[in-house]
CSV table of C-alpha atoms in Angstrom, one decimal:
chain,number,residue,atom,x,y,z
Z,167,UNK,CA,-4.2,42.9,12.9
Z,168,UNK,CA,-4.1,39.5,11.1
Z,169,UNK,CA,-2.7,39.6,7.6
Z,170,UNK,CA,-4.8,38.8,4.5
Z,171,UNK,CA,-2.9,35.5,4.0
Z,172,UNK,CA,-3.6,34.4,7.6
Z,173,UNK,CA,-7.3,35.2,7.3
Z,174,UNK,CA,-7.4,33.4,4.0
Z,175,UNK,CA,-5.8,30.3,5.6
Z,176,UNK,CA,-8.3,30.4,8.5
Z,177,UNK,CA,-11.2,30.7,6.1
Z,178,UNK,CA,-9.9,27.8,3.9
Z,179,UNK,CA,-9.6,25.6,7.0
Z,180,UNK,CA,-13.1,26.5,8.2
Z,181,UNK,CA,-14.4,25.7,4.8
Z,182,UNK,CA,-12.7,22.4,4.8
Z,183,UNK,CA,-14.2,21.5,8.2
Z,184,UNK,CA,-17.7,22.5,7.0
Z,185,UNK,CA,-17.2,20.4,3.8
Z,186,UNK,CA,-16.1,17.4,5.8
Z,187,UNK,CA,-19.1,17.6,8.2
Z,188,UNK,CA,-21.4,18.2,5.2
Z,189,UNK,CA,-20.1,15.1,3.4
Z,190,UNK,CA,-20.5,13.0,6.6
Z,191,UNK,CA,-24.0,14.3,7.3
Z,192,UNK,CA,-25.2,13.7,3.7
Z,193,UNK,CA,-23.8,10.2,3.5
Z,194,UNK,CA,-25.3,9.3,6.9
Z,195,UNK,CA,-28.6,10.7,5.7
Z,196,UNK,CA,-28.5,8.5,2.6
Z,197,UNK,CA,-27.5,5.4,4.6
Z,198,UNK,CA,-29.8,6.1,7.6
Z,199,UNK,CA,-31.6,3.2,9.2
Z,200,UNK,CA,-33.9,4.1,12.1
Z,201,UNK,CA,-33.7,0.6,13.4
Z,202,UNK,CA,-29.9,0.7,13.7
Z,203,UNK,CA,-28.7,3.8,15.6
Z,204,UNK,CA,-25.2,2.3,16.2
Z,205,UNK,CA,-24.7,1.8,12.5
Z,206,UNK,CA,-25.8,5.4,11.8
Z,207,UNK,CA,-23.3,6.7,14.3
Z,208,UNK,CA,-20.6,4.5,12.7
Z,209,UNK,CA,-21.3,5.9,9.3
Z,210,UNK,CA,-21.1,9.5,10.5
Z,211,UNK,CA,-17.9,9.1,12.4
Z,212,UNK,CA,-16.2,6.9,9.9
Z,213,UNK,CA,-17.0,9.0,6.8
Z,214,UNK,CA,-16.1,12.2,8.7
Z,215,UNK,CA,-12.7,10.7,9.5
Z,216,UNK,CA,-12.2,9.6,5.9
Z,217,UNK,CA,-13.0,13.1,4.7
Z,218,UNK,CA,-10.5,14.5,7.2
Z,219,UNK,CA,-7.9,12.0,6.0
Z,220,UNK,CA,-8.5,13.3,2.4
Z,221,UNK,CA,-8.3,17.0,3.3
Z,222,UNK,CA,-5.4,16.6,5.9
Z,223,UNK,CA,-7.3,18.8,8.4
Z,224,UNK,CA,-5.5,17.0,11.3
Z,225,UNK,CA,-2.5,14.7,11.4
Z,226,UNK,CA,-3.7,11.2,10.5
Z,227,UNK,CA,-2.5,10.0,13.9
Z,228,UNK,CA,-4.8,12.4,15.7
Z,229,UNK,CA,-7.8,11.7,13.3
Z,230,UNK,CA,-7.6,7.9,13.7
Z,231,UNK,CA,-7.2,8.1,17.5
Z,232,UNK,CA,-10.1,10.5,17.8
Z,233,UNK,CA,-12.2,8.1,15.7
Z,234,UNK,CA,-11.5,5.2,18.0
Z,235,UNK,CA,-12.4,7.4,21.0
Z,236,UNK,CA,-15.6,8.4,19.2
Z,237,UNK,CA,-16.5,4.7,18.7
Z,238,UNK,CA,-16.1,4.1,22.4
Z,239,UNK,CA,-17.8,7.2,23.7
Z,240,UNK,CA,-20.9,6.9,21.4
Z,241,UNK,CA,-21.3,3.2,22.2
Z,242,UNK,CA,-20.6,2.1,18.7
Z,243,UNK,CA,-18.0,-0.3,20.0
Z,244,UNK,CA,-16.5,-1.5,23.3
Z,245,UNK,CA,-12.9,-0.5,24.0
Z,246,UNK,CA,-11.7,-4.1,23.6
Z,247,UNK,CA,-13.1,-4.0,20.1
Z,248,UNK,CA,-12.0,-0.5,19.2
Z,249,UNK,CA,-8.4,-1.3,20.0
Z,250,UNK,CA,-8.4,-4.9,18.8
Z,251,UNK,CA,-6.1,-3.9,15.9
Z,252,UNK,CA,-3.2,-4.1,18.2
Z,253,UNK,CA,-3.8,-7.8,18.9
Z,254,UNK,CA,-3.4,-8.6,15.2
Z,255,UNK,CA,0.0,-9.3,13.7
Z,256,UNK,CA,-0.2,-6.5,11.1
Z,257,UNK,CA,1.0,-3.6,13.3
Z,258,UNK,CA,3.9,-5.7,14.7
Z,259,UNK,CA,4.9,-6.8,11.2
Z,260,UNK,CA,4.9,-3.2,10.1
Z,261,UNK,CA,7.0,-2.1,13.2
Z,262,UNK,CA,9.7,-4.7,12.5
Z,263,UNK,CA,9.6,-4.0,8.8
Z,264,UNK,CA,10.2,-0.3,9.6
Z,265,UNK,CA,13.1,-1.3,11.9
Z,266,UNK,CA,14.6,-3.3,9.1
Z,267,UNK,CA,14.2,-0.4,6.7
Z,268,UNK,CA,15.8,1.9,9.2
Z,269,UNK,CA,18.7,-0.5,9.5
Z,270,UNK,CA,19.1,-0.9,5.7
Z,271,UNK,CA,19.0,2.8,5.3
Z,272,UNK,CA,21.5,3.4,8.1
Z,273,UNK,CA,24.1,1.1,6.6
Z,274,UNK,CA,23.3,2.1,3.0
Z,275,UNK,CA,22.5,-1.5,1.9
Z,276,UNK,CA,19.2,-0.6,0.3
Z,277,UNK,CA,20.7,2.3,-1.6
Z,278,UNK,CA,23.5,0.1,-2.8
Z,279,UNK,CA,21.2,-2.6,-4.2
Z,280,UNK,CA,19.1,0.0,-6.1
Z,281,UNK,CA,22.1,2.0,-7.4
Z,282,UNK,CA,23.9,-1.2,-8.6
Z,283,UNK,CA,20.9,-2.1,-10.7
Z,284,UNK,CA,20.4,1.4,-12.0
Z,285,UNK,CA,24.0,1.8,-13.1
Z,286,UNK,CA,24.2,-1.7,-14.7
Z,287,UNK,CA,20.9,-1.6,-16.5
Z,288,UNK,CA,19.6,1.9,-17.0
Z,289,UNK,CA,21.1,2.8,-20.4
Z,290,UNK,CA,17.8,3.9,-22.0
Z,291,UNK,CA,14.5,5.1,-20.6
Z,292,UNK,CA,13.0,1.6,-21.0
Z,293,UNK,CA,16.0,0.0,-19.4
Z,294,UNK,CA,15.8,2.6,-16.6
Z,295,UNK,CA,12.2,1.5,-15.9
Z,296,UNK,CA,13.5,-2.2,-15.9
Z,297,UNK,CA,16.2,-1.2,-13.4
Z,298,UNK,CA,13.7,0.4,-11.0
Z,299,UNK,CA,11.4,-2.7,-11.3
Z,300,UNK,CA,14.2,-5.2,-10.7
Z,301,UNK,CA,15.4,-3.1,-7.7
Z,302,UNK,CA,11.9,-3.2,-6.4
Z,303,UNK,CA,11.7,-7.0,-6.9
Z,304,UNK,CA,14.8,-7.4,-4.7
Z,305,UNK,CA,14.1,-4.8,-2.1
Z,306,UNK,CA,10.4,-5.6,-1.6
Z,307,UNK,CA,11.3,-9.2,-1.1
Z,308,UNK,CA,13.7,-8.4,1.8
Z,309,UNK,CA,12.0,-5.3,3.3
Z,310,UNK,CA,8.4,-6.3,4.3
Z,311,UNK,CA,7.1,-2.7,4.4
Z,312,UNK,CA,6.0,-0.8,1.3
Z,313,UNK,CA,6.4,2.6,3.1
Z,314,UNK,CA,10.1,2.0,3.7
Z,315,UNK,CA,10.7,0.7,0.2
Z,316,UNK,CA,8.8,3.7,-1.3
Z,317,UNK,CA,10.8,6.2,0.8
Z,318,UNK,CA,14.1,4.6,-0.4
Z,319,UNK,CA,13.0,4.8,-4.0
Z,320,UNK,CA,11.7,8.3,-3.7
Z,321,UNK,CA,15.0,9.4,-2.1
Z,322,UNK,CA,17.0,8.0,-5.0
Z,323,UNK,CA,14.6,9.4,-7.7
Z,324,UNK,CA,14.4,12.8,-6.1
Z,325,UNK,CA,18.2,12.9,-5.8
Z,326,UNK,CA,18.4,12.2,-9.6
Z,327,UNK,CA,16.0,15.0,-10.4
Z,328,UNK,CA,17.9,17.5,-8.1
Z,329,UNK,CA,21.3,16.5,-9.5
Z,330,UNK,CA,20.0,16.9,-13.1
Z,331,UNK,CA,18.4,20.3,-12.2
Z,332,UNK,CA,15.2,19.2,-13.7
Z,333,UNK,CA,12.2,21.6,-13.7
Z,334,UNK,CA,9.7,20.4,-11.1
Z,335,UNK,CA,6.9,20.8,-13.6
Z,336,UNK,CA,8.6,18.9,-16.4
Z,337,UNK,CA,7.7,15.5,-17.9
Z,338,UNK,CA,11.2,14.3,-17.4
Z,339,UNK,CA,11.1,14.8,-13.6
Z,340,UNK,CA,7.6,13.3,-13.4
Z,341,UNK,CA,8.7,10.3,-15.4
Z,342,UNK,CA,11.7,9.5,-13.1
Z,343,UNK,CA,9.6,9.9,-10.0
Z,344,UNK,CA,6.7,7.7,-11.4
Z,345,UNK,CA,9.2,5.1,-12.7
Z,346,UNK,CA,10.5,4.8,-9.1
Z,347,UNK,CA,7.0,4.8,-7.7
Z,348,UNK,CA,5.9,1.9,-9.9
Z,349,UNK,CA,9.2,0.1,-9.2
Z,350,UNK,CA,8.5,0.2,-5.5
Z,351,UNK,CA,4.7,-0.3,-5.6
Z,352,UNK,CA,4.2,-3.1,-8.1
Z,353,UNK,CA,6.7,-5.6,-6.7
Z,354,UNK,CA,5.6,-4.8,-3.1
Z,355,UNK,CA,2.0,-6.0,-4.1
Z,356,UNK,CA,3.5,-9.4,-4.9
Z,357,UNK,CA,5.1,-10.2,-1.6
Z,358,UNK,CA,3.6,-10.8,1.8
Z,359,UNK,CA,3.3,-8.9,4.2
Z,360,UNK,CA,4.1,-5.7,2.3
Z,361,UNK,CA,0.4,-5.1,1.3
Z,362,UNK,CA,-3.2,-5.5,2.1
Z,363,UNK,CA,-3.0,-9.1,0.8
Z,364,UNK,CA,-1.9,-10.2,4.3
Z,365,UNK,CA,-5.0,-8.6,5.8
Z,366,UNK,CA,-7.4,-10.1,3.3
Z,367,UNK,CA,-5.9,-13.6,3.6
Z,368,UNK,CA,-5.8,-13.5,7.4
Z,369,UNK,CA,-9.5,-12.5,7.4
Z,370,UNK,CA,-10.5,-15.5,5.2
Z,371,UNK,CA,-8.0,-18.1,6.6
Z,372,UNK,CA,-10.8,-19.7,8.7
Z,373,UNK,CA,-12.8,-20.3,5.5
Z,374,UNK,CA,-10.2,-22.8,4.5
Z,375,UNK,CA,-8.1,-20.6,2.2
Z,376,UNK,CA,-4.4,-21.6,2.8
Z,377,UNK,CA,-1.6,-19.3,1.9
Z,378,UNK,CA,2.2,-19.1,2.2
Z,379,UNK,CA,4.7,-16.4,1.2
Z,380,UNK,CA,5.8,-18.4,-1.9
Z,381,UNK,CA,2.3,-19.3,-3.0
Z,382,UNK,CA,1.1,-15.7,-2.8
Z,383,UNK,CA,4.1,-14.5,-4.9
Z,384,UNK,CA,3.5,-17.3,-7.5
Z,385,UNK,CA,-0.2,-16.7,-7.8
Z,386,UNK,CA,0.2,-12.9,-8.2
Z,387,UNK,CA,3.3,-12.6,-10.3
Z,388,UNK,CA,1.4,-13.1,-13.6
Z,389,UNK,CA,-1.0,-10.2,-12.9
Z,390,UNK,CA,1.8,-8.0,-11.6
Z,391,UNK,CA,3.8,-8.6,-14.7
Z,392,UNK,CA,0.8,-7.4,-16.8
Z,393,UNK,CA,0.4,-4.5,-14.3
Z,394,UNK,CA,4.0,-3.5,-14.8
Z,395,UNK,CA,3.7,-3.7,-18.6
Z,396,UNK,CA,0.6,-1.4,-18.5
Z,397,UNK,CA,2.1,1.1,-16.0
Z,398,UNK,CA,5.4,1.5,-17.7
Z,399,UNK,CA,3.8,1.4,-21.2
Z,400,UNK,CA,1.7,4.5,-20.2
Z,401,UNK,CA,4.9,6.1,-18.7
Z,402,UNK,CA,6.8,5.4,-21.9
Z,403,UNK,CA,4.3,7.2,-24.0
Z,404,UNK,CA,4.1,10.0,-21.5
Z,405,UNK,CA,7.7,10.9,-20.9
Z,406,UNK,CA,10.4,8.7,-22.5
Z,407,UNK,CA,11.2,11.1,-25.3
Z,408,UNK,CA,11.9,13.9,-22.9
Z,409,UNK,CA,13.7,11.6,-20.4
Z,410,UNK,CA,16.0,10.2,-23.2
Z,411,UNK,CA,17.9,13.5,-23.3
Z,412,UNK,CA,18.9,13.1,-19.6
Z,413,UNK,CA,19.4,9.4,-19.4
Z,414,UNK,CA,23.3,9.4,-19.6
Z,415,UNK,CA,23.3,12.0,-16.8
Z,416,UNK,CA,21.0,9.8,-14.7
Z,417,UNK,CA,23.5,6.9,-14.9
Z,418,UNK,CA,26.3,9.2,-14.1
Z,419,UNK,CA,24.6,10.5,-11.0
Z,420,UNK,CA,23.8,6.9,-9.9
Z,421,UNK,CA,27.4,5.8,-10.6
Z,422,UNK,CA,28.8,8.7,-8.6
Z,423,UNK,CA,26.6,7.9,-5.6
Z,424,UNK,CA,27.6,4.2,-5.8
Z,425,UNK,CA,31.3,5.2,-5.9
Z,426,UNK,CA,30.8,7.3,-2.8
Z,427,UNK,CA,29.5,4.2,-0.9
Z,428,UNK,CA,32.8,2.4,-1.4
Z,429,UNK,CA,33.1,-1.4,-0.8
Z,430,UNK,CA,30.4,-3.3,1.1
Z,431,UNK,CA,30.9,-2.8,4.9
Z,432,UNK,CA,30.7,-5.4,7.7
Z,433,UNK,CA,27.5,-3.8,8.9
Z,434,UNK,CA,25.9,-4.2,5.5
Z,435,UNK,CA,26.9,-7.9,5.4
Z,436,UNK,CA,25.4,-8.5,8.9
Z,437,UNK,CA,22.3,-6.6,7.9
Z,438,UNK,CA,21.9,-8.7,4.8
Z,439,UNK,CA,22.3,-11.9,6.9
Z,440,UNK,CA,19.7,-10.7,9.4
Z,441,UNK,CA,17.3,-9.8,6.6
Z,442,UNK,CA,17.6,-13.1,4.8
Z,443,UNK,CA,17.3,-15.0,8.1
Z,444,UNK,CA,14.1,-13.1,8.9
Z,445,UNK,CA,12.7,-13.8,5.4
Z,446,UNK,CA,13.5,-17.5,5.6
Z,447,UNK,CA,11.8,-17.7,9.0
Z,448,UNK,CA,8.7,-16.1,7.5
Z,449,UNK,CA,8.4,-18.2,4.4
Z,450,UNK,CA,9.3,-21.5,6.1
Z,451,UNK,CA,6.2,-21.6,8.3
Z,452,UNK,CA,5.0,-24.9,6.6
Z,453,UNK,CA,8.2,-26.5,8.0
Z,454,UNK,CA,8.4,-25.2,11.5
Z,455,UNK,CA,4.6,-24.7,12.0
Z,456,UNK,CA,5.1,-21.5,14.0
Z,457,UNK,CA,3.2,-18.4,12.7
Z,458,UNK,CA,5.7,-16.9,10.2
Z,459,UNK,CA,5.0,-13.3,11.1
Z,460,UNK,CA,6.0,-13.9,14.7
Z,461,UNK,CA,9.2,-15.7,13.7
Z,462,UNK,CA,10.0,-12.8,11.3
Z,463,UNK,CA,9.5,-10.2,14.1
Z,464,UNK,CA,11.6,-12.2,16.6
Z,465,UNK,CA,14.5,-12.5,14.2
Z,466,UNK,CA,14.5,-8.8,13.3
Z,467,UNK,CA,14.5,-7.9,17.0
Z,468,UNK,CA,17.7,-10.0,17.4
Z,469,UNK,CA,19.4,-7.0,15.7
Z,470,UNK,CA,19.3,-5.4,19.2
Z,471,UNK,CA,21.2,-8.3,20.9
Z,472,UNK,CA,24.9,-8.9,21.1
Z,473,UNK,CA,24.4,-11.6,18.4
Z,474,UNK,CA,24.2,-8.9,15.7
Z,475,UNK,CA,24.7,-5.5,17.5
Z,476,UNK,CA,23.1,-3.6,14.6
Z,477,UNK,CA,20.1,-1.8,16.1
Z,478,UNK,CA,20.2,0.7,19.0
Z,479,UNK,CA,17.7,2.8,21.0
Z,480,UNK,CA,18.3,5.7,18.5
Z,481,UNK,CA,16.9,3.6,15.7
Z,482,UNK,CA,13.6,3.1,17.6
Z,483,UNK,CA,13.1,6.9,17.5
Z,484,UNK,CA,13.3,6.8,13.6
Z,485,UNK,CA,10.3,4.4,13.5
Z,486,UNK,CA,7.1,6.2,12.3
Z,487,UNK,CA,4.8,5.2,15.2
Z,488,UNK,CA,2.1,7.4,13.9
Z,489,UNK,CA,1.7,5.1,10.9
Z,490,UNK,CA,1.3,2.1,13.3
Z,491,UNK,CA,-1.5,3.9,15.0
Z,492,UNK,CA,-3.0,4.7,11.6
Z,493,UNK,CA,-2.8,1.0,10.6
Z,494,UNK,CA,-4.3,-0.3,13.8
Z,495,UNK,CA,-7.1,2.3,13.7
Z,496,UNK,CA,-7.9,1.5,10.1
Z,497,UNK,CA,-8.2,-2.2,10.9
Z,498,UNK,CA,-10.6,-1.2,13.7
Z,499,UNK,CA,-12.8,0.5,11.2
Z,500,UNK,CA,-13.2,-2.7,9.3
Z,501,UNK,CA,-13.5,-5.0,12.4
Z,502,UNK,CA,-16.2,-2.7,13.9
Z,503,UNK,CA,-18.0,-2.7,10.6
Z,504,UNK,CA,-18.1,-6.5,10.8
Z,505,UNK,CA,-19.5,-6.5,14.3
Z,506,UNK,CA,-22.3,-4.2,13.1
Z,507,UNK,CA,-23.2,-6.4,10.2
Z,508,UNK,CA,-22.2,-4.0,7.5
Z,509,UNK,CA,-20.2,-6.5,5.4
Z,510,UNK,CA,-23.2,-8.8,5.4
Z,511,UNK,CA,-25.5,-5.9,4.4
Z,512,UNK,CA,-23.1,-5.0,1.5
Z,513,UNK,CA,-22.9,-8.7,0.4
Z,514,UNK,CA,-26.7,-8.8,0.3
Z,515,UNK,CA,-26.7,-5.7,-1.9
Z,516,UNK,CA,-24.1,-7.1,-4.3
Z,517,UNK,CA,-25.5,-10.6,-4.6
Z,518,UNK,CA,-28.4,-9.7,-7.0
Z,519,UNK,CA,-25.8,-8.2,-9.4
Z,520,UNK,CA,-23.3,-11.0,-9.0
Z,521,UNK,CA,-26.0,-13.7,-9.6
Z,522,UNK,CA,-26.1,-12.5,-13.2
Z,523,UNK,CA,-22.4,-13.1,-13.5
Z,524,UNK,CA,-21.6,-16.8,-14.1
Z,525,UNK,CA,-18.0,-16.6,-15.2
Z,526,UNK,CA,-14.9,-16.2,-13.0
Z,527,UNK,CA,-13.3,-13.5,-15.3
Z,528,UNK,CA,-16.4,-11.2,-15.0
Z,529,UNK,CA,-16.7,-11.9,-11.3
Z,530,UNK,CA,-13.0,-10.9,-10.9
Z,531,UNK,CA,-13.5,-7.8,-13.0
Z,532,UNK,CA,-16.5,-6.8,-10.8
Z,533,UNK,CA,-14.5,-7.4,-7.6
Z,534,UNK,CA,-11.7,-5.2,-8.9
Z,535,UNK,CA,-14.1,-2.3,-9.4
Z,536,UNK,CA,-15.6,-2.9,-5.9
Z,537,UNK,CA,-12.1,-2.4,-4.6
Z,538,UNK,CA,-11.5,0.7,-6.6
Z,539,UNK,CA,-14.7,2.3,-5.4
Z,540,UNK,CA,-14.2,1.2,-1.8
Z,541,UNK,CA,-10.9,3.2,-1.8
Z,542,UNK,CA,-12.9,6.4,-2.3
Z,543,UNK,CA,-14.8,6.0,1.0
Z,544,UNK,CA,-12.5,3.8,3.1
Z,545,UNK,CA,-8.8,3.4,3.6
Z,546,UNK,CA,-7.3,0.3,1.9
Z,547,UNK,CA,-6.7,-1.4,5.3
Z,548,UNK,CA,-10.2,-0.7,6.5
Z,549,UNK,CA,-11.7,-2.0,3.2
Z,550,UNK,CA,-9.5,-5.1,3.2
Z,551,UNK,CA,-10.5,-5.8,6.9
Z,552,UNK,CA,-14.3,-5.3,6.4
Z,553,UNK,CA,-14.9,-6.5,2.8
Z,554,UNK,CA,-12.6,-9.5,2.3
Z,555,UNK,CA,-15.0,-11.9,4.0
Z,556,UNK,CA,-18.0,-10.7,2.0
Z,557,UNK,CA,-15.9,-11.1,-1.2
Z,558,UNK,CA,-15.0,-14.7,-0.2
Z,559,UNK,CA,-18.6,-15.5,0.7
Z,560,UNK,CA,-19.9,-14.2,-2.6
Z,561,UNK,CA,-17.3,-16.3,-4.5
Z,562,UNK,CA,-18.3,-19.4,-2.5
Z,563,UNK,CA,-22.1,-18.8,-3.1
Z,564,UNK,CA,-21.4,-18.6,-6.8
Z,565,UNK,CA,-19.4,-21.8,-6.8
Z,566,UNK,CA,-16.2,-20.0,-7.7
Z,567,UNK,CA,-12.7,-20.2,-6.0
Z,568,UNK,CA,-12.1,-17.6,-3.4
Z,569,UNK,CA,-8.6,-16.5,-4.2
Z,570,UNK,CA,-9.2,-15.0,-7.7
Z,571,UNK,CA,-12.1,-12.9,-6.5
Z,572,UNK,CA,-10.3,-11.8,-3.4
Z,573,UNK,CA,-7.1,-11.0,-5.2
Z,574,UNK,CA,-9.0,-8.9,-7.8
Z,575,UNK,CA,-10.7,-7.0,-5.0
Z,576,UNK,CA,-7.3,-6.3,-3.4
Z,577,UNK,CA,-5.9,-5.2,-6.8
Z,578,UNK,CA,-8.6,-2.6,-6.9
Z,579,UNK,CA,-7.5,-1.3,-3.5
Z,580,UNK,CA,-4.1,-0.6,-4.9
Z,581,UNK,CA,-5.5,1.8,-7.5
Z,582,UNK,CA,-6.1,5.5,-6.9
Z,583,UNK,CA,-7.3,8.7,-8.7
Z,584,UNK,CA,-5.7,11.1,-6.2
Z,585,UNK,CA,-2.8,10.7,-3.8
Z,586,UNK,CA,-4.8,10.9,-0.6
Z,587,UNK,CA,-6.2,7.4,-1.2
Z,588,UNK,CA,-2.9,5.6,-0.6
Z,589,UNK,CA,0.0,6.4,1.8
Z,590,UNK,CA,2.7,5.4,-0.8
Z,591,UNK,CA,1.1,7.8,-3.3
Z,592,UNK,CA,1.3,10.6,-0.8
Z,593,UNK,CA,5.0,9.9,-0.4
Z,594,UNK,CA,5.5,10.1,-4.1
Z,595,UNK,CA,3.5,13.3,-4.5
Z,596,UNK,CA,5.3,14.9,-1.6
Z,597,UNK,CA,8.5,15.0,-3.6
Z,598,UNK,CA,7.1,17.9,-5.5
Z,599,UNK,CA,8.2,16.7,-8.9
Z,600,UNK,CA,4.8,15.4,-10.1
Z,601,UNK,CA,2.0,17.7,-11.0
Z,602,UNK,CA,-1.4,16.7,-9.8
Z,603,UNK,CA,-2.9,16.8,-13.3
Z,604,UNK,CA,-0.3,14.3,-14.4
Z,605,UNK,CA,-1.2,12.0,-11.5
Z,606,UNK,CA,-4.9,12.3,-12.2
Z,607,UNK,CA,-4.6,11.5,-15.9
Z,608,UNK,CA,-2.0,8.8,-15.7
Z,609,UNK,CA,-3.4,6.9,-12.7
Z,610,UNK,CA,-6.9,7.0,-14.1
Z,611,UNK,CA,-5.7,5.6,-17.4
Z,612,UNK,CA,-3.7,2.9,-15.5
Z,613,UNK,CA,-6.8,2.1,-13.4
Z,614,UNK,CA,-8.9,1.3,-16.5
Z,615,UNK,CA,-6.2,-0.6,-18.4
Z,616,UNK,CA,-5.3,-2.7,-15.3
Z,617,UNK,CA,-9.0,-3.8,-15.2
Z,618,UNK,CA,-8.3,-5.6,-18.5
Z,619,UNK,CA,-5.2,-7.2,-17.0
Z,620,UNK,CA,-7.5,-8.6,-14.3
Z,621,UNK,CA,-9.7,-10.1,-17.1
Z,622,UNK,CA,-6.7,-11.7,-18.8
Z,623,UNK,CA,-5.3,-13.1,-15.6
Z,624,UNK,CA,-8.7,-14.6,-14.6
Z,625,UNK,CA,-9.3,-16.0,-18.0
Z,626,UNK,CA,-5.9,-17.6,-18.8
Z,627,UNK,CA,-3.3,-17.4,-16.0
Z,628,UNK,CA,-5.2,-18.4,-12.9
Z,629,UNK,CA,-6.9,-21.4,-14.6
Z,630,UNK,CA,-3.4,-22.6,-15.7
Z,631,UNK,CA,-2.3,-22.4,-12.1
Z,632,UNK,CA,-5.3,-24.5,-11.0
Z,633,UNK,CA,-6.9,-21.7,-9.1
């Protein structure tokens, strides 16, 4: 006879399924258009999948593949459109970024960089925050995959909490984990192709919006500096007093881990050379005129050849291919939405509101909140794929530059209330050292304060840059 706990689990799963279908049905009813049956089917399947992502009813890989099959079987999209995400550079960039992350983790180069900065700088809580941020600026620049960077940072932060024997419900442990989270997430948002910025910019490239690795970093560093000030300011008020008691032990743990690594190995030096070469290949596209993402991937894959002898078949098995399917599937959500005219419909709904906004700062502020709200019903990748062009078209119709409005929208996609909205946030929450109520309060506060950082950036910084 099944135990009470087994029955309870089955009942909770059944309830989750019923809730997901109820949400999808209610949303489809509200958005129903008798003249567009394909769009109705799209809304039902897509919102059901988003609800399943949020409740983790199935592995994300299974959910996203089932969604693509649903699109094909119901006639929402042809197979060549449903699987078009694989023809874009994003999954391949992510694959090679993960390989580079596997390599840097295998030879301990990433840990060495982070630990050096932590031991040299982290003498107080504020300096510890600065150390995480500086480590993120370095690692995010050379590892073009935020998931890999986040895993490295969470491993280090979790190791600190474990070594210090911190209570998993304490503010001290939450402060260390969140300091590492911000250190990985904020710099990653400043570099291509670590973030949804690459998707948004590729979508609007044909509208005459040029971009390079350096220009993106330059145009976004002002906002991200304000973002870091806001995020760490909130964290300082939240937990610095409790963390100060443990700060000397934090440095001691980091110093001990660094000592165990010993001197820099030959493999680390070769990995650093391969990484820098791949990065140079990516950022020097204006010189060689070959798409930088393909140059980057090609150079990373040289790690398998006798030229470097760094990567092996075993390393391929460490790549999280399920994430690649998730990325390609989420891109398909946005691309199929475009083929059904949904972005144009949304643009039409937003235009009456935006016509009343005649200033770039207010338009950027509005675009930011569109991104925040989009995150509740779409994945960031799907939202960037489907809504970047409407954001650009709205900016053009208002006689405003595209990049500030687009960037503000993308900043909104980086915000979250609950961890399910972003994969990096799920990795952070999975450490078990941050209570959900801390996440809800701190991230909501950050979300509102960052909106004012958008206003400041659009009012002062971007005009100074000539944007």
